[in-house]
PDB file of C-alpha atoms in Angstrom:
ATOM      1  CA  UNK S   1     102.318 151.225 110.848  1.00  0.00           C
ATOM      2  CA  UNK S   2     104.927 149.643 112.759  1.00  0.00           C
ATOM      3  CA  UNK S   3     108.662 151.555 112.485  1.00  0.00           C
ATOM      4  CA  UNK S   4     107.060 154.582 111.389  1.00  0.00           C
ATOM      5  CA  UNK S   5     109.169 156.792 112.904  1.00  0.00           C
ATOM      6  CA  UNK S   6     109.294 160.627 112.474  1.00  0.00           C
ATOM      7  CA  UNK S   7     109.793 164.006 113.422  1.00  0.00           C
ATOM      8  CA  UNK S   8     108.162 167.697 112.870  1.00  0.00           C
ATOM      9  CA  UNK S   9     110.590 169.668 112.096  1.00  0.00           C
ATOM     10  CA  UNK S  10     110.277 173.800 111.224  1.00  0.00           C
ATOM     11  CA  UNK S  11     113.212 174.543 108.145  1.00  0.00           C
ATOM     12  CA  UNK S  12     114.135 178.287 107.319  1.00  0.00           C
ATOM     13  CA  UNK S  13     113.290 179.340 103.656  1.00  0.00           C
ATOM     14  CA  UNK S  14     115.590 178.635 101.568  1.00  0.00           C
ATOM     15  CA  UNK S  15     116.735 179.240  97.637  1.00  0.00           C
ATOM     16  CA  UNK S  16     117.540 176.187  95.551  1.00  0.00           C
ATOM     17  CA  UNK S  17     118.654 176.181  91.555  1.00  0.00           C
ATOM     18  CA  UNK S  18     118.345 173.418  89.770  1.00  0.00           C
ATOM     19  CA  UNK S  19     115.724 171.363  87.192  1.00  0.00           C
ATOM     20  CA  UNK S  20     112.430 171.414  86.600  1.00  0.00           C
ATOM     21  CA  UNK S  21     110.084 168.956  85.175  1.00  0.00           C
ATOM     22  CA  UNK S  22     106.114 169.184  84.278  1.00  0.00           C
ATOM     23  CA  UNK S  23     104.557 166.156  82.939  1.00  0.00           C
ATOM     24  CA  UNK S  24     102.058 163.307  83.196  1.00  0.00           C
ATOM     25  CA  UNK S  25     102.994 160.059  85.198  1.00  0.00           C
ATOM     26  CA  UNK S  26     103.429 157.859  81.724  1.00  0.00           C
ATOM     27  CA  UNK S  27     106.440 159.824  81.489  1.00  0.00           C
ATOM     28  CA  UNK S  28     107.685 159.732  84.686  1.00  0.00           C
ATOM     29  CA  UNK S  29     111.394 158.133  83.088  1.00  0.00           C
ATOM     30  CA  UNK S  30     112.319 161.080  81.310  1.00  0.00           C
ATOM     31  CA  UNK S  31     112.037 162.914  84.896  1.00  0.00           C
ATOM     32  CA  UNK S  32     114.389 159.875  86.099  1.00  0.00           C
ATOM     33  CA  UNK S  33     116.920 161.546  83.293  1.00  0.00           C
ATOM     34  CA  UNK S  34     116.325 164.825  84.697  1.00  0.00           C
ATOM     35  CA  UNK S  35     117.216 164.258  88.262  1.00  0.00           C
ATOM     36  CA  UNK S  36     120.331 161.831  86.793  1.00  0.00           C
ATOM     37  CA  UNK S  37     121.139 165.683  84.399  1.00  0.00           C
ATOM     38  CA  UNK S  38     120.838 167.719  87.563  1.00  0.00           C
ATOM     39  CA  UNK S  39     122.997 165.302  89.705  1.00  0.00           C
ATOM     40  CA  UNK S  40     125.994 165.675  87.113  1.00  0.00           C
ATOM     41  CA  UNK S  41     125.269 169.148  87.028  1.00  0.00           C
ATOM     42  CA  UNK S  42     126.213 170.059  90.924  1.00  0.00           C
ATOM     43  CA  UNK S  43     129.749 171.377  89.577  1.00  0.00           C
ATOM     44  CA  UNK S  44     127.909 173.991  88.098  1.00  0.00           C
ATOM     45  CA  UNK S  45     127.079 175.537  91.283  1.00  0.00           C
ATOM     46  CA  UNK S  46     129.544 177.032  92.939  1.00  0.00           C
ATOM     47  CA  UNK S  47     127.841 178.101  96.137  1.00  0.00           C
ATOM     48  CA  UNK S  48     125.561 174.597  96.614  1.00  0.00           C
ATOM     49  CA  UNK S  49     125.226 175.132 100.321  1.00  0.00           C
ATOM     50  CA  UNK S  50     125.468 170.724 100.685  1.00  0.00           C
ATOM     51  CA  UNK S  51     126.372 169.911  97.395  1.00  0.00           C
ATOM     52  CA  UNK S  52     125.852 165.960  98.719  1.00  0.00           C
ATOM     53  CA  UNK S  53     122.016 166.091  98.959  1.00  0.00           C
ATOM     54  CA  UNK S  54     120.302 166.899  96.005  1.00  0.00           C
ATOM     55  CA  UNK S  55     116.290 168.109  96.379  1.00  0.00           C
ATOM     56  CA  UNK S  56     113.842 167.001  94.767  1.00  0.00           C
ATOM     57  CA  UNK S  57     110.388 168.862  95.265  1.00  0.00           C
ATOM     58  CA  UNK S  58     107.682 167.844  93.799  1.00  0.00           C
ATOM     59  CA  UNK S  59     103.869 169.909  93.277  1.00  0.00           C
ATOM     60  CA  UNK S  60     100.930 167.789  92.505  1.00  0.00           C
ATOM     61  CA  UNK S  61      99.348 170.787  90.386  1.00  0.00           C
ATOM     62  CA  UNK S  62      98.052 168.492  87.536  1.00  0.00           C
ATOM     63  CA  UNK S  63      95.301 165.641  87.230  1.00  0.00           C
ATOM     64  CA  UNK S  64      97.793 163.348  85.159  1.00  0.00           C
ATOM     65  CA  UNK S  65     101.020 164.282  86.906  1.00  0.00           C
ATOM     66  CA  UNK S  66     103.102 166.736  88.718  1.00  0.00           C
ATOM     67  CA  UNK S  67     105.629 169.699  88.726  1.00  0.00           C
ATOM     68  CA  UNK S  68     109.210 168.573  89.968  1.00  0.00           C
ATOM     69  CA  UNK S  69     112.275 170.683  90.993  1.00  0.00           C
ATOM     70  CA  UNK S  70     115.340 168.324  90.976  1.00  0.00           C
ATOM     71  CA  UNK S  71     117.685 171.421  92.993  1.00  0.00           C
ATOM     72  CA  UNK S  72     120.203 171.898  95.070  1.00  0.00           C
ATOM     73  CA  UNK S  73     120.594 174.463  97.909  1.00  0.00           C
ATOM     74  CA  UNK S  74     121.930 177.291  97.545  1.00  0.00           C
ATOM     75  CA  UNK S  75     123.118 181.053  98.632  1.00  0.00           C
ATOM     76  CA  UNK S  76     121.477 184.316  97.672  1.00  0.00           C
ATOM     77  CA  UNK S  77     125.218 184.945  95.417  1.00  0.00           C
ATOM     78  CA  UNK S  78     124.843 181.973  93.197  1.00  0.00           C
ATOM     79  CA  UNK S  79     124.225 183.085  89.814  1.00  0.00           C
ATOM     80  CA  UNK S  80     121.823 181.227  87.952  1.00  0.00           C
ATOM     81  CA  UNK S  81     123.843 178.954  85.383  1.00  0.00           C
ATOM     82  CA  UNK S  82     122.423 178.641  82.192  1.00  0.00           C
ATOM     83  CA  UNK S  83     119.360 176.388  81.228  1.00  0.00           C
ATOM     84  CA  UNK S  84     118.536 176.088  85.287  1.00  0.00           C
ATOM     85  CA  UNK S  85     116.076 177.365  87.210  1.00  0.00           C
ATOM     86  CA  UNK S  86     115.473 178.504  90.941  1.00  0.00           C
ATOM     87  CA  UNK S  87     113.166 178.279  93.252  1.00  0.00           C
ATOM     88  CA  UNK S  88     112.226 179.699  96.782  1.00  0.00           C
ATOM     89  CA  UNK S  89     110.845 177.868  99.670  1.00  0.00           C
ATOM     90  CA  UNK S  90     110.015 179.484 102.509  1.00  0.00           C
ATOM     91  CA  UNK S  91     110.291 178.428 105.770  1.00  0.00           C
ATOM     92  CA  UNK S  92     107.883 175.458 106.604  1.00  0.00           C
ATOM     93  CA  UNK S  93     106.961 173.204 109.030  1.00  0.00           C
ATOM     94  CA  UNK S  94     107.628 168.919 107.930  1.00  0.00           C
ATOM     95  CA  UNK S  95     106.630 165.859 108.679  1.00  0.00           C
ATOM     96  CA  UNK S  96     110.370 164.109 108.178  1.00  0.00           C
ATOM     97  CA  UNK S  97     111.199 160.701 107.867  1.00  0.00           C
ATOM     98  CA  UNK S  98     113.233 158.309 106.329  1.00  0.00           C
ATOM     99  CA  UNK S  99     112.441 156.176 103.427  1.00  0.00           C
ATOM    100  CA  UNK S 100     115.292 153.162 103.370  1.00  0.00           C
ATOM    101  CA  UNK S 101     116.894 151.069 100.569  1.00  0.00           C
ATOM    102  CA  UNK S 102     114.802 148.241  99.783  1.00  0.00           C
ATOM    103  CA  UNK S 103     111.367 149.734 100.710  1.00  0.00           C
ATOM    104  CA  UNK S 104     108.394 149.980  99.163  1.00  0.00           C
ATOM    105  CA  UNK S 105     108.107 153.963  98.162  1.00  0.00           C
ATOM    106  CA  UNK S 106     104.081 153.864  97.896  1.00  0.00           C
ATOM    107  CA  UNK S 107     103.922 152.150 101.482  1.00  0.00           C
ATOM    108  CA  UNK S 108     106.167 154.932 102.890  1.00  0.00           C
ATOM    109  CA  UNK S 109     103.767 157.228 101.564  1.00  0.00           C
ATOM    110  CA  UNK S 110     100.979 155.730 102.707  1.00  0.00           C
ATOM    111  CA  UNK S 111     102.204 155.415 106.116  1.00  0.00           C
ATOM    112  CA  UNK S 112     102.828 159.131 106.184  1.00  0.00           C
ATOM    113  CA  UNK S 113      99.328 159.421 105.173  1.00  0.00           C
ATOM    114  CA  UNK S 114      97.631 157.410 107.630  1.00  0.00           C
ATOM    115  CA  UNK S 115      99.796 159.181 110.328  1.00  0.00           C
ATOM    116  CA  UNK S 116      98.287 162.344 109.196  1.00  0.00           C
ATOM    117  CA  UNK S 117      95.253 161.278 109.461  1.00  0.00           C
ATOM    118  CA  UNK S 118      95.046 160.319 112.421  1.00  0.00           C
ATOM    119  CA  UNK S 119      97.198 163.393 113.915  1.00  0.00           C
ATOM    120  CA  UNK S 120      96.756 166.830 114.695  1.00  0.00           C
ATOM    121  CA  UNK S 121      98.627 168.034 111.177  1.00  0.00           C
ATOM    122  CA  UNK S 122      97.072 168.069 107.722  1.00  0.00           C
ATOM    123  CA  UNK S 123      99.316 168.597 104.472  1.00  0.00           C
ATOM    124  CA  UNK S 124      99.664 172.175 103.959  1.00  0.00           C
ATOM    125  CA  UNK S 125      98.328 173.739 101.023  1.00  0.00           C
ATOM    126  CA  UNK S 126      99.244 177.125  99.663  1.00  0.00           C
ATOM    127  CA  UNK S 127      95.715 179.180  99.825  1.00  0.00           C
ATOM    128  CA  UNK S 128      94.404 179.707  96.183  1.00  0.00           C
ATOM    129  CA  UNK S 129      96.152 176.309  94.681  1.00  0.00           C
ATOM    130  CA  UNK S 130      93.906 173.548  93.153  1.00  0.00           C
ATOM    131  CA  UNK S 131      96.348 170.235  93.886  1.00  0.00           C
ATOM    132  CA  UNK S 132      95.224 166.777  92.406  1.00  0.00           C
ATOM    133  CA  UNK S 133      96.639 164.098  95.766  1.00  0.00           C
ATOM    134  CA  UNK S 134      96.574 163.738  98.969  1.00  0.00           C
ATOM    135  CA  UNK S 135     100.000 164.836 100.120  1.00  0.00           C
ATOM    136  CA  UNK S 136     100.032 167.643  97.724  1.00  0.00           C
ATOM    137  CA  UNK S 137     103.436 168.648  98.625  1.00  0.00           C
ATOM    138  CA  UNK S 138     106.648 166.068  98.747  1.00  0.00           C
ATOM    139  CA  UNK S 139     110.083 167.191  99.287  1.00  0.00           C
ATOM    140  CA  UNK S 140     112.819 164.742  99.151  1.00  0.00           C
ATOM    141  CA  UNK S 141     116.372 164.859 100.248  1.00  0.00           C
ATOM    142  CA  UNK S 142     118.791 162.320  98.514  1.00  0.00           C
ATOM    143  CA  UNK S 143     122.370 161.966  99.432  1.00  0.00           C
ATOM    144  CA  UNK S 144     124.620 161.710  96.456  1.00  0.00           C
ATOM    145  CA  UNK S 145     125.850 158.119  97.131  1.00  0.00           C
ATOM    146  CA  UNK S 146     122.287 156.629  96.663  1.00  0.00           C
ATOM    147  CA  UNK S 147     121.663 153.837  94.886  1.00  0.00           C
ATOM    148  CA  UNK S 148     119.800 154.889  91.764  1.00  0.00           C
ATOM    149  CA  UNK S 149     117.614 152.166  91.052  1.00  0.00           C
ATOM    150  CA  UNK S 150     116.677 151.313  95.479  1.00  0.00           C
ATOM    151  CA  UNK S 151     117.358 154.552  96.790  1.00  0.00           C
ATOM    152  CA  UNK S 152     117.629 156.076 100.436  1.00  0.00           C
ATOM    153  CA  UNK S 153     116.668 158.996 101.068  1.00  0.00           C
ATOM    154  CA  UNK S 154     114.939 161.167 103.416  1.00  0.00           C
ATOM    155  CA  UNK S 155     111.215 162.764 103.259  1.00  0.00           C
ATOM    156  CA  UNK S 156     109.425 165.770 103.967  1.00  0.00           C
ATOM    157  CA  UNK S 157     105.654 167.060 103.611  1.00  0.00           C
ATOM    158  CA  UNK S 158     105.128 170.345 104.268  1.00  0.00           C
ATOM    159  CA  UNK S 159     102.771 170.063 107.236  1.00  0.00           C
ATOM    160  CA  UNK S 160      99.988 172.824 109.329  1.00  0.00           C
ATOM    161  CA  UNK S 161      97.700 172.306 112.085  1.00  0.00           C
ATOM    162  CA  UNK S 162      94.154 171.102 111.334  1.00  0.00           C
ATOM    163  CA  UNK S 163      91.890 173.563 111.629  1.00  0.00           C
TER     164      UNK S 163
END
């Protein structure tokens, strides 16, 4: 795990409106469409509080797949424009790092995971919630200018002390 460099970080809740996807990982392209939708979208939301990173959450709540919110940040005024959705985070403590262009995504991941193991954090997991991996909870941050197909972008897992 050489490079793996990080930080815990504690972000305040926060509201974000955007996309959201629910499906099985054969059909993990048409989610690819969504967060391309979303991205084109951003003019749509007046008060986007960075309207250069767009979020993408996603909740392992399924055996085949996951649940992904491709959002933006945003303030309490922002109405809710029409075929979007929003979504409230609260405020969490992360595991952040950086995932660079030209990486492998799944050994990123698995770096993250091995550093958990071995540290005193586990993944948090919201009491009462079956989740089907082992970082349940992945929230991405990716700047606008990304390269679609070998993106940059940075990572956060929603982290608590081991009990």
């Amino acid at each position: 795990m050489q490079n793996f460099s990080y930080e815990i970080v504690e972000i305040p809740a926060y509201r974000g409106i955007g996309l959201k996807w629910n499906g099985p990982y054969a059909e993990v392209s048409t989610l690819k469409k969504l967060i391309n939708s979303m991205s084109s979208r951003v003019g749509e939301i007046d008060n986007a509080v960075n309207p250069n990173v767009q979020l993408g959450l996603s909740y392992h709540l399924r055996a085949d797949g996951f649940v992904h919110y491709s959002v933006y940040e945003v303030c309490e005024e922002q109405q809710l424009p029409d075929g979007m959705i929003e979504i409230y985070v609260p405020k969490m403590t992360y595991l952040m790092t950086h995932h660079k262009m030209g990486q492998n995504i799944g050994k990123t991941y698995y770096n993250i995971l091995q550093w958990l193991k071995k540290s005193e954090y586990e993944p948090y997991k919201e009491s009462g919630v079956e989740y089907y991996d082992e970082l349940p909870i992945k929230h991405e941050r990716y700047p606008n200018d990304r390269d679609f197909n070998n993106p940059h972008f940075e990572i956060l897992i929603p982290i608590s002390e081991r009990k």
